[in-house]
CSV table of C-alpha atoms in Angstrom, one decimal:
chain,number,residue,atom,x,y,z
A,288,UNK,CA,17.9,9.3,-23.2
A,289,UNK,CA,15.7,10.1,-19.9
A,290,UNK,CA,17.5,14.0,-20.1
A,291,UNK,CA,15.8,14.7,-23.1
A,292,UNK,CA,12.1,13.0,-22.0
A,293,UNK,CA,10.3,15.1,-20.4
A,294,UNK,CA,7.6,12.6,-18.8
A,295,UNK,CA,8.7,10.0,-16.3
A,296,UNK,CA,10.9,6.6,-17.1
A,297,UNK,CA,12.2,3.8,-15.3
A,298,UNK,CA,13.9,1.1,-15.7
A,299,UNK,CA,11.9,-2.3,-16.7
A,300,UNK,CA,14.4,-5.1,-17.7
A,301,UNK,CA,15.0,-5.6,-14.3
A,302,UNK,CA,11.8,-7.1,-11.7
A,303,UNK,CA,11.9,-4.8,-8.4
A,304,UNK,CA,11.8,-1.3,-10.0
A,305,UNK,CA,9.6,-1.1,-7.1
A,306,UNK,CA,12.7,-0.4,-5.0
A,307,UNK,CA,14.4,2.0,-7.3
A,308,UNK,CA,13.5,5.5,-7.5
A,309,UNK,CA,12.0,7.0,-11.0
A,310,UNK,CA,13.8,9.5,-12.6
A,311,UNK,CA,15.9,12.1,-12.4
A,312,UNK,CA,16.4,10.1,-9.0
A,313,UNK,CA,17.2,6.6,-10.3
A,314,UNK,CA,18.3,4.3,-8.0
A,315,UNK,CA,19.9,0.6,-8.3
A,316,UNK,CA,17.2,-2.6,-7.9
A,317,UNK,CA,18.2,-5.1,-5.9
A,318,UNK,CA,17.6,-8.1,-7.9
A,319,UNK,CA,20.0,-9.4,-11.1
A,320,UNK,CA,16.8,-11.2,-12.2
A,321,UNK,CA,15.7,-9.8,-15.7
A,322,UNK,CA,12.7,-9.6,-18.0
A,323,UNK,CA,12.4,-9.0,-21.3
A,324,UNK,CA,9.0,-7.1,-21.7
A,325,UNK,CA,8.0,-6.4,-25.3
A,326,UNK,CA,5.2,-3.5,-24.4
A,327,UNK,CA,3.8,-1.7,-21.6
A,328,UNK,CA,0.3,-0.6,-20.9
A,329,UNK,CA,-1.5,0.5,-18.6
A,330,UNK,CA,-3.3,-2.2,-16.3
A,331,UNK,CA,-5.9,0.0,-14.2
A,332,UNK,CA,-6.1,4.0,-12.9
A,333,UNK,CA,-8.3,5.5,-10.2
A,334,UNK,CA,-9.2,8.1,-12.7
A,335,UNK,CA,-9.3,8.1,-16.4
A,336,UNK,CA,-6.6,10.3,-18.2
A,337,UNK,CA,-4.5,10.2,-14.9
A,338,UNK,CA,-1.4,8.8,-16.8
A,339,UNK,CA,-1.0,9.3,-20.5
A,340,UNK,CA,1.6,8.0,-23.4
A,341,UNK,CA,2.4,5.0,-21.6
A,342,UNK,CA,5.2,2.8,-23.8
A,343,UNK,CA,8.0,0.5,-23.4
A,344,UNK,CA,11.1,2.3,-25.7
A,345,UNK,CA,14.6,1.1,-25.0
A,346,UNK,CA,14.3,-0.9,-21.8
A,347,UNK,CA,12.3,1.3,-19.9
A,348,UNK,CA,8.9,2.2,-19.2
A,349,UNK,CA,8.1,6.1,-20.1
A,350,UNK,CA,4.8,8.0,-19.1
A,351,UNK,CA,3.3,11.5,-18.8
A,352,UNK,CA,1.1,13.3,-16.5
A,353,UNK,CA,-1.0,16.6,-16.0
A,354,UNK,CA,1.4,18.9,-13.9
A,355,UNK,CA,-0.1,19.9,-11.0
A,356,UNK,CA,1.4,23.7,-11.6
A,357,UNK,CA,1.2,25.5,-15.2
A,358,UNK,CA,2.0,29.1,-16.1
A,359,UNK,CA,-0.6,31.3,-16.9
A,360,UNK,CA,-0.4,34.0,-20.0
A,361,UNK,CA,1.6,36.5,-17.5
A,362,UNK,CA,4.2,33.9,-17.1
A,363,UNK,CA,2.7,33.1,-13.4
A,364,UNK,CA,2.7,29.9,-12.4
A,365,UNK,CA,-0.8,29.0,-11.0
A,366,UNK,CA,-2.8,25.9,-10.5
A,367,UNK,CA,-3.2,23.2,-13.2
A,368,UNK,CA,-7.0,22.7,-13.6
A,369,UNK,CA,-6.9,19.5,-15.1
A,370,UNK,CA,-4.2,18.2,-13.0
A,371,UNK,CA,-5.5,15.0,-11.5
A,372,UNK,CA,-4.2,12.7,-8.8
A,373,UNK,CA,-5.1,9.0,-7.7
A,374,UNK,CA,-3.1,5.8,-8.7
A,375,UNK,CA,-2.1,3.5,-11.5
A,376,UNK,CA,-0.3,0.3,-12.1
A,377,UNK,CA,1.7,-0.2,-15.2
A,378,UNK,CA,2.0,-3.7,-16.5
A,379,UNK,CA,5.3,-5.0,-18.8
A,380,UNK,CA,4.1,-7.9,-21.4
A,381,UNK,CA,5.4,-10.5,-23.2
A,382,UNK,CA,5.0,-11.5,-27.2
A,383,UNK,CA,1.8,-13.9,-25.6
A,384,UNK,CA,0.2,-11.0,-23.9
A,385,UNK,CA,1.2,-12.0,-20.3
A,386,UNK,CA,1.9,-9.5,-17.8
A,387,UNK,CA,5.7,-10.2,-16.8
A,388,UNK,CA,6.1,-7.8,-14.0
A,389,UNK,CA,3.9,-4.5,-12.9
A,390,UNK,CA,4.0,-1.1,-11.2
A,391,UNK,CA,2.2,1.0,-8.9
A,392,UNK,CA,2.2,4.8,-9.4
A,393,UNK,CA,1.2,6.8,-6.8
A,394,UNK,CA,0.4,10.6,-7.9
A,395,UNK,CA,-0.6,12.9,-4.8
A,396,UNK,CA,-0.8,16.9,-4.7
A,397,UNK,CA,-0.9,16.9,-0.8
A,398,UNK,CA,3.3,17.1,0.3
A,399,UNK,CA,4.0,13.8,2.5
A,400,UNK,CA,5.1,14.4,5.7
A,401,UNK,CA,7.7,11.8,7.7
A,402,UNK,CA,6.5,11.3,11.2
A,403,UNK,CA,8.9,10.7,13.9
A,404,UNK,CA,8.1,7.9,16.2
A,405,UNK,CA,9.2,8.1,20.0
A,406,UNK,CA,11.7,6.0,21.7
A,407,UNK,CA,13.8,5.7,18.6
A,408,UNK,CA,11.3,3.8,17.6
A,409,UNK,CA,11.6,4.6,13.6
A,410,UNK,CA,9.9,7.2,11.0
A,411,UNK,CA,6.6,6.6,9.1
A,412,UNK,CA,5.1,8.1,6.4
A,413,UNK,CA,2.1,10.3,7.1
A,414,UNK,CA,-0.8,8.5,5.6
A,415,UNK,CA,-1.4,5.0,4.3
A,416,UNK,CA,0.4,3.5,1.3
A,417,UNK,CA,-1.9,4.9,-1.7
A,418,UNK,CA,-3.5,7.7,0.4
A,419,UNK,CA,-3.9,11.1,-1.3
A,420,UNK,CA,-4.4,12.4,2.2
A,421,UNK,CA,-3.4,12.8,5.9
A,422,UNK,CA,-6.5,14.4,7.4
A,423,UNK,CA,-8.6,13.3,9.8
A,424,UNK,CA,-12.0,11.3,8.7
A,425,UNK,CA,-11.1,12.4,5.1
A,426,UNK,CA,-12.1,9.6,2.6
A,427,UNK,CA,-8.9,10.4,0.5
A,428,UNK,CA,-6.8,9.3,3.7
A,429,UNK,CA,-8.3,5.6,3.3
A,430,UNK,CA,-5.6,4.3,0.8
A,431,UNK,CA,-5.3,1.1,-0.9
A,432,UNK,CA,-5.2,-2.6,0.2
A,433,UNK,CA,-2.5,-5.1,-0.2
A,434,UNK,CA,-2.4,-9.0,0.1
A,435,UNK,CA,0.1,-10.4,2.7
A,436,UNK,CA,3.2,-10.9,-0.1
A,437,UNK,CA,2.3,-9.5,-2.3
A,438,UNK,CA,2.8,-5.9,-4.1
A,439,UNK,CA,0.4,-4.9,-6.1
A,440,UNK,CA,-2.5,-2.9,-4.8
A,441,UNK,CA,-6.4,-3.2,-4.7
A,442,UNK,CA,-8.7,-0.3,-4.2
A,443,UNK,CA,-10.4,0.3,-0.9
A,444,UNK,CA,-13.8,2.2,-0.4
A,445,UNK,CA,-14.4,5.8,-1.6
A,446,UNK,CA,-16.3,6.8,1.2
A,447,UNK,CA,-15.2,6.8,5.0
A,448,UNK,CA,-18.8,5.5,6.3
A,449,UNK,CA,-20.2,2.8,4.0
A,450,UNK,CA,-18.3,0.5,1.9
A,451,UNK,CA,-18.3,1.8,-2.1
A,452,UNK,CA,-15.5,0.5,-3.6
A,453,UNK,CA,-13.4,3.1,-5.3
A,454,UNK,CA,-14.1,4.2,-9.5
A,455,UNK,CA,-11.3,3.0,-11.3
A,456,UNK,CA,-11.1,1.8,-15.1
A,457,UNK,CA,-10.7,-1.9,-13.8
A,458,UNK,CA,-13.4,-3.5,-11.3
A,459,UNK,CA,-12.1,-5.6,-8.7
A,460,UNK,CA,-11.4,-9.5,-10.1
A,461,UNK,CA,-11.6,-12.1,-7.4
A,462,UNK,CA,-10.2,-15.3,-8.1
A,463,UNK,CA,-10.9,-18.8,-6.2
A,464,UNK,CA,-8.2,-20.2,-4.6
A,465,UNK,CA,-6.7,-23.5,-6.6
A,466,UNK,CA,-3.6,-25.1,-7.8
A,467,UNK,CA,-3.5,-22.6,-10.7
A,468,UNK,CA,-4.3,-19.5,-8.9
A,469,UNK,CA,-2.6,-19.7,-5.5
A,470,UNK,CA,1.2,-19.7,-6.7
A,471,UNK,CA,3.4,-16.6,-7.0
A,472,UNK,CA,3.5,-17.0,-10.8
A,473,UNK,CA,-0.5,-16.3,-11.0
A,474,UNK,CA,-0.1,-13.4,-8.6
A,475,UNK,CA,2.5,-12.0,-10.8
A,476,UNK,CA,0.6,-12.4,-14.0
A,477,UNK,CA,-2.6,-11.5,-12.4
A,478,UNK,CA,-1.6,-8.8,-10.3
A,479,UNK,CA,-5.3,-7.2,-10.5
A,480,UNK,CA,-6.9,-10.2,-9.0
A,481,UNK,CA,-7.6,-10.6,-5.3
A,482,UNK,CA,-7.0,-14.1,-4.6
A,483,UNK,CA,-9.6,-15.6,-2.1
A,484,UNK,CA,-7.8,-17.7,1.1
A,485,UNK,CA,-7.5,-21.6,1.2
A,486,UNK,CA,-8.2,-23.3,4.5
A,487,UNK,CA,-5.7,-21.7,6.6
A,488,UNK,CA,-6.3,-18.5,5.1
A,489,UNK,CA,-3.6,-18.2,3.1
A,490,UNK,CA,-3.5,-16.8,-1.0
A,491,UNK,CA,-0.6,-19.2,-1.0
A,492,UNK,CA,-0.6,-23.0,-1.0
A,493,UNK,CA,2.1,-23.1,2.2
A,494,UNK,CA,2.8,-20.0,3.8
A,495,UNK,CA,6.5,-18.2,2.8
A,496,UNK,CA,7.6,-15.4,5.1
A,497,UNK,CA,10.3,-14.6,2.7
A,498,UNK,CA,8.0,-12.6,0.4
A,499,UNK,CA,8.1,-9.5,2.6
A,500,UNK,CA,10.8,-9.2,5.2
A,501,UNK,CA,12.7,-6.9,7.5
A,502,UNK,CA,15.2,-6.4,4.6
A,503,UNK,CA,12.8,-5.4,1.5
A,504,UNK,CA,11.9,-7.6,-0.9
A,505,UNK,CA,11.1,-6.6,-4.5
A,506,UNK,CA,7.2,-7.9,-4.0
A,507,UNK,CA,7.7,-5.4,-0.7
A,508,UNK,CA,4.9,-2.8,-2.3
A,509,UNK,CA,6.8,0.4,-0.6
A,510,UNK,CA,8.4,3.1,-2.9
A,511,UNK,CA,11.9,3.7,-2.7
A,512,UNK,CA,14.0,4.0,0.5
A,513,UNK,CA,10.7,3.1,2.9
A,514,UNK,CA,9.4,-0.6,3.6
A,515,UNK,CA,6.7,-2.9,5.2
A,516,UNK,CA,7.3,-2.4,9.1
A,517,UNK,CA,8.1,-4.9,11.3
A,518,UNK,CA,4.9,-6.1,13.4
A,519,UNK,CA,6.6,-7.4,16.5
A,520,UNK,CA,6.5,-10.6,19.0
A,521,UNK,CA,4.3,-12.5,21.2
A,522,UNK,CA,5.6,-11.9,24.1
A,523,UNK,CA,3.2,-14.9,25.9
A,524,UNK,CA,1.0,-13.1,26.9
A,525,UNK,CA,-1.3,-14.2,24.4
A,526,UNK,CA,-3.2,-12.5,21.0
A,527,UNK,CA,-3.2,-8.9,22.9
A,528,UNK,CA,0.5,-9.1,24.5
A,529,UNK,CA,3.6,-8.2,21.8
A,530,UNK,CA,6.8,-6.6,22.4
A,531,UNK,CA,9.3,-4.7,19.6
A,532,UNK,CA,7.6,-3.7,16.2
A,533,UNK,CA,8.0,-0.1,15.1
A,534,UNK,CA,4.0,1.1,16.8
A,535,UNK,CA,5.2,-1.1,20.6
A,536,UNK,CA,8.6,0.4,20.5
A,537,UNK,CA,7.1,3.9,20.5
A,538,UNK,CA,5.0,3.3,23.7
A,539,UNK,CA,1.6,2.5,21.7
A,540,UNK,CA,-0.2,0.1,24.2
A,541,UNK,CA,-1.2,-3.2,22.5
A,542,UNK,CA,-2.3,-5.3,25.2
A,543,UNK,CA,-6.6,-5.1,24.3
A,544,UNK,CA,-8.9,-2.7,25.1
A,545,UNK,CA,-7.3,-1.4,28.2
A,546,UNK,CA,-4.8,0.2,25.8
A,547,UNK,CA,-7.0,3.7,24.9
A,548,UNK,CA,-9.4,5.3,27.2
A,549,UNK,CA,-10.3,8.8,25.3
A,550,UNK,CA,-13.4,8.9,23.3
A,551,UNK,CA,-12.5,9.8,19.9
A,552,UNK,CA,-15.3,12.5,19.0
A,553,UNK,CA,-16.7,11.3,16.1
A,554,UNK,CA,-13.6,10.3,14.4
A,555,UNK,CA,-13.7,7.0,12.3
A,556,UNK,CA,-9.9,6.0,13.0
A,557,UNK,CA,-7.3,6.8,15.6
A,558,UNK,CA,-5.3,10.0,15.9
A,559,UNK,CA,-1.8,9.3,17.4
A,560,UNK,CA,-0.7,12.7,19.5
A,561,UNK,CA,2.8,13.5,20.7
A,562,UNK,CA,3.1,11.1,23.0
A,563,UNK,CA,3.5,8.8,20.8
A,564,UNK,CA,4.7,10.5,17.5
A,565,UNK,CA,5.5,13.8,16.5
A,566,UNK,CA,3.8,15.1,14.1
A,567,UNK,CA,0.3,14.0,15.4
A,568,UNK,CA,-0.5,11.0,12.7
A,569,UNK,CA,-4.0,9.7,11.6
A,570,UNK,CA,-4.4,6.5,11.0
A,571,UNK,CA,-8.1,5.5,9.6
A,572,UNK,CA,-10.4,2.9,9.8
A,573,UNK,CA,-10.1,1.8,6.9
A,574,UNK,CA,-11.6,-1.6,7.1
A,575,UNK,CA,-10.5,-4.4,5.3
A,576,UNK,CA,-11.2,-6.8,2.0
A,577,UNK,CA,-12.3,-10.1,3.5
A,578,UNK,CA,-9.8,-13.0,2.7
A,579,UNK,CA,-12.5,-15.4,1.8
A,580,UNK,CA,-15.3,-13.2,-0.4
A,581,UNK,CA,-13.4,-10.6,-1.6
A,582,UNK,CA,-15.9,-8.0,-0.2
A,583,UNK,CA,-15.1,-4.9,1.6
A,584,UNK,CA,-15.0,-5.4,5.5
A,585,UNK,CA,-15.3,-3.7,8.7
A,586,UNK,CA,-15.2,0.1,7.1
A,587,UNK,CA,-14.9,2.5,10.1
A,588,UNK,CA,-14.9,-0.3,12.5
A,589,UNK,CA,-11.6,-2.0,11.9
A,590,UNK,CA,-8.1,-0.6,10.6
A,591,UNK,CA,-5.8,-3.4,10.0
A,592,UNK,CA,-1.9,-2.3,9.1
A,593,UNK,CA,0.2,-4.8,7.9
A,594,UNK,CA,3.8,-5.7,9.4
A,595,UNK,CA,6.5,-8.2,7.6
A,596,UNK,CA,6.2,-10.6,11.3
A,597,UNK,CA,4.5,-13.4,11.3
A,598,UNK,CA,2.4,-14.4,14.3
A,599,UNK,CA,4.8,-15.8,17.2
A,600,UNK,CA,7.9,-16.2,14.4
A,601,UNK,CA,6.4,-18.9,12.2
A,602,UNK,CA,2.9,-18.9,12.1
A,603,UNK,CA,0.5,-19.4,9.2
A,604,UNK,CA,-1.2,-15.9,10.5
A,605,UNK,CA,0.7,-12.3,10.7
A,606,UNK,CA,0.7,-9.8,13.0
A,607,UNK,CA,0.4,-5.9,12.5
A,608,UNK,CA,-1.5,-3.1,13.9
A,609,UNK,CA,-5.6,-3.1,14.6
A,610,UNK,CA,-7.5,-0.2,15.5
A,611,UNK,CA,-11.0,-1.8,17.0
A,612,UNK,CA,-14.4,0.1,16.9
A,613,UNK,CA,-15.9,-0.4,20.6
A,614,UNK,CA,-19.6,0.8,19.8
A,615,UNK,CA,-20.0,0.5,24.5
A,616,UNK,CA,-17.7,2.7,25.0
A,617,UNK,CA,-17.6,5.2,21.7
A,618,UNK,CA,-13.9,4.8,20.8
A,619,UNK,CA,-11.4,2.7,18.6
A,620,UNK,CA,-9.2,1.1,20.4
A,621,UNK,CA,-5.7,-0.4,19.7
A,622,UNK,CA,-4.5,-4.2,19.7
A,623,UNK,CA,-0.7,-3.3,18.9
A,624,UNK,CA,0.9,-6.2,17.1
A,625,UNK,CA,-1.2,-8.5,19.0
A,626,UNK,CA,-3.6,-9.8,16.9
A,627,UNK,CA,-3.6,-12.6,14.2
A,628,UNK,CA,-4.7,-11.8,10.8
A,629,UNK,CA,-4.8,-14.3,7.7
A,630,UNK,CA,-2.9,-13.6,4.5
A,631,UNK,CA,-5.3,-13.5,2.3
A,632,UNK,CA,-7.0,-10.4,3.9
A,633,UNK,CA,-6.6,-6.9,2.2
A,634,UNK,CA,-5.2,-4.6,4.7
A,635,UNK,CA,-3.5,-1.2,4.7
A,636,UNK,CA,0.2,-0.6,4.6
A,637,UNK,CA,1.8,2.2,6.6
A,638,UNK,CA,5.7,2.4,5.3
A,639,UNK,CA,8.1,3.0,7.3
A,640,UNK,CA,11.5,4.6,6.4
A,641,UNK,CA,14.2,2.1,6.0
């Protein structure tokens, strides 16, 4: 019984979890499809010790962490020293070992803030999916990567000028693209290997834009009540002209390099002011992991956010947000929705509330 537990559980008969809240704020998945896990462990964490007691008891996953506040001998409550943020995925097994389902868990001590987008455009979180911060140029702000489709995250670089991937207790596994590996049954089983893109630059064998979608999916990697934004339309105008998507609606320009004309003062990303958003939002370069090596990409040069849209409605590519390095001109400039970018690339995910 959760009211007697005091670490976190959640449900974990039930794929999708990813949609429901964790306790006390439960909320129903939207899937009837069941597992029938036999353990839980923990897969991979940022930082060793970060979750503890991680079981499967009663159809649900349980674990514990540090608290971030403790009382001190006066009865004060005062910083925990040994708290420690970063994130983890939880994996559910069967009798043979293989992973059935897994979880991402994402422990931050900086509050997230909703930003407001203009025109009615939608709200956003304040930093990237995985982010343990919103500042500017702060290598915490970076976040984690995520295949097109798919919901399980891959670390990003720890620094925000040269690409060092991330500590975590798992290194990076890339796996080549074949018959075996490029299904959504590998993914699933697999989900700490980045999958390297077939000839049309897909993870996946034929593309399927019903993995992530307007309405969430349960491989949409979001927490509870937020989702994958949508990307927009070509509009005809051709790789730089879109219309609609959450970042167009709000009056971002996205037709090329005409769209910013500020310098941006030694920042390695693009901060969005009230004319667009309100809070002011910062969104970093975060570069990429490139689709065909597996190797970090682009750090501080490019920021690639992923939308649900594919490219013109049903193309192999998608379309999402890029923030473009122009070393001329000393500024990042924005292609909004406008470019094309493969599925099997790593990019950054910026929820937005559903």
């Amino acid at each position: 019984d959760s009211t007697y537990y005091d670490g976190y559980a959640f449900l974990a008969t039930i794929v999708g979890s990813a949609t429901a809240k964790i306790y006390p704020e439960f909320a129903s998945d939207r899937t009837t499809k069941t597992i029938e896990p036999v353990r839980a462990g923990l897969l991979w964490e940022s930082s060793p010790g970060l979750l503890t007691q991680v079981e499967y008891l009663y159809g649900y996953v349980r674990f514990k962490v540090r608290p971030p506040q403790i009382k001190d001998a006066n009865g004060r409550w005062i910083t925990n020293p040994d708290y420690k943020e970063g994130n983890a995925v939880i994996a559910a097994y069967d009798s043979q070992r293989k992973v059935l389902w897994s979880w991402h868990i994402w422990l931050t001590a900086a509050q997230m803030q909703e930003i407001t987008y203009a025109n009615n455009a939608g709200v956003m979180m304040d930093r990237n999916l995985g982010a343990l911060s919103a500042e500017v140029n702060d290598p915490k702000a970076l976040g984690l990567f995520y295949q097109w489709g798919r919901k399980d995250p891959f670390l990003g670089s720890s620094s925000i000028v040269q690409s060092l991937y991330a500590k975590s207790t798992r290194n990076l596994k890339v796996a080549a693209n074949t018959s075996e590996t490029s299904s959504l049954s590998y993914a699933q089983a697999n989900p700490h290997k980045f999958i390297l893109a077939n000839e049309n630059g897909d993870w996946m064998p034929a593309k399927d834009n019903s993995l992530w979608d307007a309405t969430k999916t349960v491989y949409d990697p979001c927490p509870a009540g937020w989702r994958i934004p949508d990307g927009g339309y070509n509009d005809g105008l051709g790789e730089g002209g879109m219309k609609d998507g959450i970042w167009a609606t709000a009056g971002i320009p996205g037709a090329g390099p005409t769209a910013f004309d500020e310098q941006d003062n030694g920042r390695f990303g693009k901060l969005f002011s009230s004319q667009f958003c309100t809070p002011d939002s910062w969104y970093p370069a975060a570069g990429s992991i490139d689709g065909n090596t597996g190797n970090l990409h682009e750090l501080s040069v490019d920021g690639v956010y992923a939308s649900v849209t594919a490219f013109g409605g049903t193309d192999m590519y998608v379309t999402g947000l890029l923030i473009n390095y122009l070393p001329h001109l000393n500024s990042h400039y924005i292609y909004c929705g406008g470019q094309k970018f493969m599925r099997a690339g790593g990019f950054s995910v910026r929820c937005c509330k559903e």
